[in-house]
Tab-separated table of C-alpha atoms and ligand atoms in Angstrom:
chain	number	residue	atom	x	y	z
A	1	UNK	CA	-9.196	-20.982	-23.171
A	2	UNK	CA	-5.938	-22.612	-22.009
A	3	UNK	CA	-5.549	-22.613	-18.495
A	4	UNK	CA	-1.509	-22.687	-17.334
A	5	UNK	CA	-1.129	-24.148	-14.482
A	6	UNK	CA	1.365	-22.317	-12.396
A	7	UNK	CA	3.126	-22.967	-9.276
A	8	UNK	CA	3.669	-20.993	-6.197
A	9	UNK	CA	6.423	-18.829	-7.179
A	10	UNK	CA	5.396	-18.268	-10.679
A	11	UNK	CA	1.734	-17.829	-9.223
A	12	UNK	CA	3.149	-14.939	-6.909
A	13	UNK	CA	4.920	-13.033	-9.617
A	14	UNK	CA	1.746	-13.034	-11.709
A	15	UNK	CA	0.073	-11.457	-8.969
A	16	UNK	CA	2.798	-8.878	-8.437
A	17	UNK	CA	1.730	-5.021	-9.472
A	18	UNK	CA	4.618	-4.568	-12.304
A	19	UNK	CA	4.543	-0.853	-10.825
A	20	UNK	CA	6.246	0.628	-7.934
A	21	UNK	CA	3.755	2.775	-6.436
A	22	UNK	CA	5.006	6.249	-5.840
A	23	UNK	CA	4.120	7.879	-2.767
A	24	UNK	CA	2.515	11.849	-3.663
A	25	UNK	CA	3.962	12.906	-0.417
A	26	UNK	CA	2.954	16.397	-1.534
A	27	UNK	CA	0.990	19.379	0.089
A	28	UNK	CA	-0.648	21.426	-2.396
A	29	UNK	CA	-2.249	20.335	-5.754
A	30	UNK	CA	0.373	22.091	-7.785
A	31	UNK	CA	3.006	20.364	-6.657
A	32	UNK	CA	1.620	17.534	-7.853
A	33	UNK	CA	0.824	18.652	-11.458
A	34	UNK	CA	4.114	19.666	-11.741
A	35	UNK	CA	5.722	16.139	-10.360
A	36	UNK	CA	2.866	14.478	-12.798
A	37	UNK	CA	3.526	16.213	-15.751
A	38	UNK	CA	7.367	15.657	-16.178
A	39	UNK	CA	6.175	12.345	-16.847
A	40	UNK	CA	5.100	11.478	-20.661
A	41	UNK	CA	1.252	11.189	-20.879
A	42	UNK	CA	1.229	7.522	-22.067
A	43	UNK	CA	3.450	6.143	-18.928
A	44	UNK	CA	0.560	5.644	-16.546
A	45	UNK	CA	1.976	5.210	-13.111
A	46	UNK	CA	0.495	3.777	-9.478
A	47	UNK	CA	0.383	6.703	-7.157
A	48	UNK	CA	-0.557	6.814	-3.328
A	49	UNK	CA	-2.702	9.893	-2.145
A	50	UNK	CA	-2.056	9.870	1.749
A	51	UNK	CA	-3.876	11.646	4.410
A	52	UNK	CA	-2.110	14.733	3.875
A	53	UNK	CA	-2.681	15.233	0.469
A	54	UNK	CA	-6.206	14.339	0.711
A	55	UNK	CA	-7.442	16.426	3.454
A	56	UNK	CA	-5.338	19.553	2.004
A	57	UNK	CA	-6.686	19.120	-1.557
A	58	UNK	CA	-10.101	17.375	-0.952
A	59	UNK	CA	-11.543	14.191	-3.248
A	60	UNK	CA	-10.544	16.551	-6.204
A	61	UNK	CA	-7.107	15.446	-5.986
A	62	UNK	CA	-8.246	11.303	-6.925
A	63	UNK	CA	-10.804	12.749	-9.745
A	64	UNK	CA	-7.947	14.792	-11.389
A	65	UNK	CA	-5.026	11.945	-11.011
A	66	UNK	CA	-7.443	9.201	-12.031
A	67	UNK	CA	-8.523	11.890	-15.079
A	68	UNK	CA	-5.081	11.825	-16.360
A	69	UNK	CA	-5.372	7.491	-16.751
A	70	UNK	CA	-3.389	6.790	-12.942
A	71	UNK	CA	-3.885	4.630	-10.534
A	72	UNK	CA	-4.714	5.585	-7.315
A	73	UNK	CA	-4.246	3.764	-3.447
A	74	UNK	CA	-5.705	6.420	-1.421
A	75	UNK	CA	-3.977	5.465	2.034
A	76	UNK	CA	-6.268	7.065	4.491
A	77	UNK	CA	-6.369	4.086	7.395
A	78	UNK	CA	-9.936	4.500	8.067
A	79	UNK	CA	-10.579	3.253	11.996
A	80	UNK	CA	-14.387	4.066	13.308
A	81	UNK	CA	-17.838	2.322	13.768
A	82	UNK	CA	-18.829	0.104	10.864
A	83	UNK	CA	-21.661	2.105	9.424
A	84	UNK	CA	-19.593	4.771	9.617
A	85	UNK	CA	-16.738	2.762	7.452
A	86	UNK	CA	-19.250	1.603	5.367
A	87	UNK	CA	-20.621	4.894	4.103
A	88	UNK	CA	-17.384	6.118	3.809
A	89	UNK	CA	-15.756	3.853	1.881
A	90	UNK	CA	-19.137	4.338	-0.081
A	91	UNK	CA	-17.594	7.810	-0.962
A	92	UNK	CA	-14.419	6.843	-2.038
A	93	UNK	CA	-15.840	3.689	-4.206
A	94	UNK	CA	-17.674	6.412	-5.851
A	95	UNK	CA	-14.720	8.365	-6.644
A	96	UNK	CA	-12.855	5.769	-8.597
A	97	UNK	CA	-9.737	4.655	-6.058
A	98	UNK	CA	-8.458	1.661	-7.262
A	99	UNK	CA	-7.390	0.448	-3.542
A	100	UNK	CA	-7.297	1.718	-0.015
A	101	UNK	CA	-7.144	0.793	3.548
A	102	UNK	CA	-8.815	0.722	7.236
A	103	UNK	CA	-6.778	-0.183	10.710
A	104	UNK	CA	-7.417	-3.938	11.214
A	105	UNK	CA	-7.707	-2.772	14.733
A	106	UNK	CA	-10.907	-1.697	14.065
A	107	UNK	CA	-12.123	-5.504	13.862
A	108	UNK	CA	-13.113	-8.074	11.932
A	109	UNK	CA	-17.550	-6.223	11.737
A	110	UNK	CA	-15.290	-2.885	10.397
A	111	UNK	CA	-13.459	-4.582	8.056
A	112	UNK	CA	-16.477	-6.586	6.576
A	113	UNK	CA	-18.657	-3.423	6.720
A	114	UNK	CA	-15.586	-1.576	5.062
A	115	UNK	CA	-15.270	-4.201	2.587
A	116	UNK	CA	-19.517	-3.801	1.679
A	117	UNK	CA	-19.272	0.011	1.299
A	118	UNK	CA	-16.466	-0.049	-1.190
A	119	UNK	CA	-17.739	-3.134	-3.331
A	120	UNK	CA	-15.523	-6.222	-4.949
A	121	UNK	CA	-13.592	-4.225	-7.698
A	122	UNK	CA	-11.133	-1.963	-5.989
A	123	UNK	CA	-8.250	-3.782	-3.529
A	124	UNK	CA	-9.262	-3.127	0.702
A	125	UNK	CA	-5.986	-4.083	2.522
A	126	UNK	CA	-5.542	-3.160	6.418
A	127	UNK	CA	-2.586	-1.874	8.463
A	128	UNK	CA	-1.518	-4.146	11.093
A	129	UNK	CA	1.145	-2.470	13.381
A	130	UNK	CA	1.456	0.721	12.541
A	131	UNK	CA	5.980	0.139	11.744
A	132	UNK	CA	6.387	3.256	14.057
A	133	UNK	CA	4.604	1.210	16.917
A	134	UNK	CA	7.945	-0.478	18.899
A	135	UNK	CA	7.031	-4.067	20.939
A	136	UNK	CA	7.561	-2.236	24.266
A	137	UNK	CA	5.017	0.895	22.878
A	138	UNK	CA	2.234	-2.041	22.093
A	139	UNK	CA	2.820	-3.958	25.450
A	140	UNK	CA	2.516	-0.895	27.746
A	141	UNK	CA	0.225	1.214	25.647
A	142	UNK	CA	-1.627	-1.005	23.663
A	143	UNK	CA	-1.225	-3.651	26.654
A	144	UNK	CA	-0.924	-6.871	24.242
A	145	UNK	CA	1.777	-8.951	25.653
A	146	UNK	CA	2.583	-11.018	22.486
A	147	UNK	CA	6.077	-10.091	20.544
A	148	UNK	CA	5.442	-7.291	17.650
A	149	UNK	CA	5.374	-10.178	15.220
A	150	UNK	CA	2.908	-12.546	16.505
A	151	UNK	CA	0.307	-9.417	16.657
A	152	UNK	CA	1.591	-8.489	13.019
A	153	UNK	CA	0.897	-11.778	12.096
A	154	UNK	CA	-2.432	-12.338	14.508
A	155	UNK	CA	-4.190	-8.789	12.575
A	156	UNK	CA	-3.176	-10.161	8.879
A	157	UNK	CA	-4.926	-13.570	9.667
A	158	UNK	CA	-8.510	-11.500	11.271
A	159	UNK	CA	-7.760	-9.266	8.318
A	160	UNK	CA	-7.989	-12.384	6.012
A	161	UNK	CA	-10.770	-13.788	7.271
A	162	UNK	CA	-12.751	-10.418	7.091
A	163	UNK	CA	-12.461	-11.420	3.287
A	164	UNK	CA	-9.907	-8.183	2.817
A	165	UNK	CA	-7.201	-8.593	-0.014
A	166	UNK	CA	-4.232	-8.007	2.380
A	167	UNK	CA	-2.409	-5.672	4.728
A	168	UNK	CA	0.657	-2.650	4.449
A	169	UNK	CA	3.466	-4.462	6.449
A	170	UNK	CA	7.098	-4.522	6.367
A	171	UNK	CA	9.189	-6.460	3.478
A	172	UNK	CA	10.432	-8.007	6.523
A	173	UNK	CA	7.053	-9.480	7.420
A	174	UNK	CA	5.732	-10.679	4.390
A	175	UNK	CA	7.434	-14.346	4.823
A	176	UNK	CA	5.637	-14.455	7.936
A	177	UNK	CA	2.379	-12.868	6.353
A	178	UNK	CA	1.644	-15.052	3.478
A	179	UNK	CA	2.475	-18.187	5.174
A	180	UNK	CA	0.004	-17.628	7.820
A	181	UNK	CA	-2.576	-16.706	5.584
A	182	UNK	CA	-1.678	-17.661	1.610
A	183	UNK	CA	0.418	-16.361	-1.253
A	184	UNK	CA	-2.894	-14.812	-2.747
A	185	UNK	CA	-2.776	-12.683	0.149
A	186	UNK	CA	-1.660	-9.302	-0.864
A	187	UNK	CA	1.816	-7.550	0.739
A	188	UNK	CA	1.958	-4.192	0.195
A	189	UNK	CA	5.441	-3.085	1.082
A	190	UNK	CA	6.834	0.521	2.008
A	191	UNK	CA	10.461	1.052	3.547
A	192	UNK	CA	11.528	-0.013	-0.107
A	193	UNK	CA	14.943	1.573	-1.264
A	194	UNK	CA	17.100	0.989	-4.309
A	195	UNK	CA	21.180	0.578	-3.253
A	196	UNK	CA	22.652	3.605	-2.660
A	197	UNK	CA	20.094	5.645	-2.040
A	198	UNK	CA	18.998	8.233	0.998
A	199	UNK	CA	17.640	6.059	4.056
A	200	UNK	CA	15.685	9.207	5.158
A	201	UNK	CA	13.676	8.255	8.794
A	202	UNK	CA	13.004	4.804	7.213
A	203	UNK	CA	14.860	1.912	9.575
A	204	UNK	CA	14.673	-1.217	7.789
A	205	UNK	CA	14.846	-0.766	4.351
A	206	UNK	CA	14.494	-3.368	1.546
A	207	UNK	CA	15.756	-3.206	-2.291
A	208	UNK	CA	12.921	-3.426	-4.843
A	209	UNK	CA	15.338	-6.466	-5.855
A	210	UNK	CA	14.855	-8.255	-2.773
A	211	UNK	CA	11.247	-7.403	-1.760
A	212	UNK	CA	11.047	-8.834	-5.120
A	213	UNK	CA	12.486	-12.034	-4.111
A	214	UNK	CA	10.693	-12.362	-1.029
A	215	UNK	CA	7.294	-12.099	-2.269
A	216	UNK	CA	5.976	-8.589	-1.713
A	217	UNK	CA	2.897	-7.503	-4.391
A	218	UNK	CA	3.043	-4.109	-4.217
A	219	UNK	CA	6.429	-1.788	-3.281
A	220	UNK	CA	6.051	1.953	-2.308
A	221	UNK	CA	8.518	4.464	-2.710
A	222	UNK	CA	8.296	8.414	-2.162
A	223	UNK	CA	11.253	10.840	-1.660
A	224	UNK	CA	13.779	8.206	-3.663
A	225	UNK	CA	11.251	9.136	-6.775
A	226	UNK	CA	9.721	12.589	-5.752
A	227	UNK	CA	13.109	13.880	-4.848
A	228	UNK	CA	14.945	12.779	-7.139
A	229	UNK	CA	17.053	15.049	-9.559
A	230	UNK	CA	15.642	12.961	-12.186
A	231	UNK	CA	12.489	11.492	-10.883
A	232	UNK	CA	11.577	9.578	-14.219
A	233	UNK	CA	15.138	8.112	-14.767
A	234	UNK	CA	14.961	7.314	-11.038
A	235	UNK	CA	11.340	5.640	-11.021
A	236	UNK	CA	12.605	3.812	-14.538
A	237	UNK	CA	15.452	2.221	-12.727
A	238	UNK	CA	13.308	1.425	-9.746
A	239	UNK	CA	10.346	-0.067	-11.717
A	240	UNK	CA	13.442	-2.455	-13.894
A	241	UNK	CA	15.134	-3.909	-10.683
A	242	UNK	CA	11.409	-4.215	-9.412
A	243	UNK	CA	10.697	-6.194	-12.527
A	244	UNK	CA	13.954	-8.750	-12.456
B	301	C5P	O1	9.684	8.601	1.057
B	301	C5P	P1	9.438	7.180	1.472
B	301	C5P	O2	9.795	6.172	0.407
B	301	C5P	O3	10.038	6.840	2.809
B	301	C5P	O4	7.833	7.114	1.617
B	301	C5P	C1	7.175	5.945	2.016
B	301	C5P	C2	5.694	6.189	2.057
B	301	C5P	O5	5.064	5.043	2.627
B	301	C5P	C3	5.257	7.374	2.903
B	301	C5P	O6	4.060	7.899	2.335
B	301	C5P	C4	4.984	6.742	4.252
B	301	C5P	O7	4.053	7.469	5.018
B	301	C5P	C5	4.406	5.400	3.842
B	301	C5P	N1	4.496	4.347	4.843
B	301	C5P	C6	5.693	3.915	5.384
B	301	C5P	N2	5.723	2.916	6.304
B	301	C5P	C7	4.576	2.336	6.704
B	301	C5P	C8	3.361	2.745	6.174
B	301	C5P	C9	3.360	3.762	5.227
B	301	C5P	O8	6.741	4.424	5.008
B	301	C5P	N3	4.624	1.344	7.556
């Protein structure tokens, strides 16, 4: 075997997931068949099953997806005692997700106890910040009196050393991110919309161009794909200016 050896940036797009992960910001199971099957059987996208979703529909919801050949990030931000993580994430390794996440706040024993309950083949990234936390919200309630980007930056470091693939963070962040920690270190970015589009409650926004440029692994977009008047023309264009 030929081994190319690549450098950074090359090395970074390699990495990159080629598909923008579309966020099943639904309620009930049937309105996800019926966003699912408008697409043709052989595209197989990335979805991500939030909280929502999950507790409305139960595990079912990841067997059926996965069943039809999908990916799956279940996005459920697990946060308790580590045996408790463990088992869990026990459960959902058993169920086939292909990644999902805990709160790095739940420290570095969580995250390595996380990390042992779900196994080496499926991706384990962390939140840092949640991006609705403001720097005045996590020095008075939180009481940490470093800016919002120095604890951003202070999680995905603990997170990396907990042996955990990466964190969800702002496109804004990833710079930042992967410096402190290395390019291998995954970026998982939401807040991601093409030009043109509907900000929704989303503040600052990135094109799947740009997030492109800057590094980010992974991009995740709901309502400019779910509600969409063509949501396969719109997740086509999305996943081309994703791809360069
Ligand atoms: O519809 P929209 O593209 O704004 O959806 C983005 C998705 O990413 C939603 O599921 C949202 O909850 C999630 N998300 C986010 N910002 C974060 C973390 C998750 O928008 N910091």
């Amino acid at each position: 075997m030929v081994l190319k050896r690549l450098n950074n940036s090359e090395r970074m797009l390699e990495m990159r997931e080629p598909r923008p992960l579309i966020a099943l910001d639904f309620s009930s199971f049937d309105d996800v068949k019926s966003f699912l099957a408008q697409f043709p059987p052989e595209e197989k996208l990335y979805v991500k099953i939030g909280m929502e979703l999950y507790y409305a529909v139960g595990p079912e919801i990841v067997r059926y997806v996965k069943g039809l050949g999908h990916s799956v990030f279940l996005d459920l931000k697990l946060h308790d005692i580590p045996n408790t993580v463990k088992s869990a994430m026990k459960v959902l390794s058993d169920l086939g997700v292909d990644m999902t996440n805990v709160h790095a706040a739940g420290g570095i024993e969580m995250m390595k106890a996380a990390r042992e309950g779900l196994g080496k083949g499926p991706k384990l990234i962390a939140v840092t910040q949640l991006t609705s936390t403001s720097e005045e919200q996590m020095h008075d309630f939180q009481n940490i009196q470093t800016s919002l980007a120095e604890s951003v930056v202070h999680y995905a470091k603990k997170t990396a050393e907990a042996g955990l693939d990466g964190v969800v963070c702002s496109a804004h962040e990833v710079e930042a991110i992967k410096s402190a920690t290395s390019n291998d270190f995954v970026c998982l970015t939401p807040g991601i919309r093409p030009a043109g589009s509907a900000i929704g409650d989303q503040k600052r926004i990135m094109t799947p161009a740009d997030a492109r440029t800057i590094g980010s692994d992974y991009i995740v977009l709901g309502r400019p794909i779910t509600r969409a008047e063509d949501p396969i023309a719109a997740y086509q264009a999305i996943k081309a200016e994703w791809n360069g």
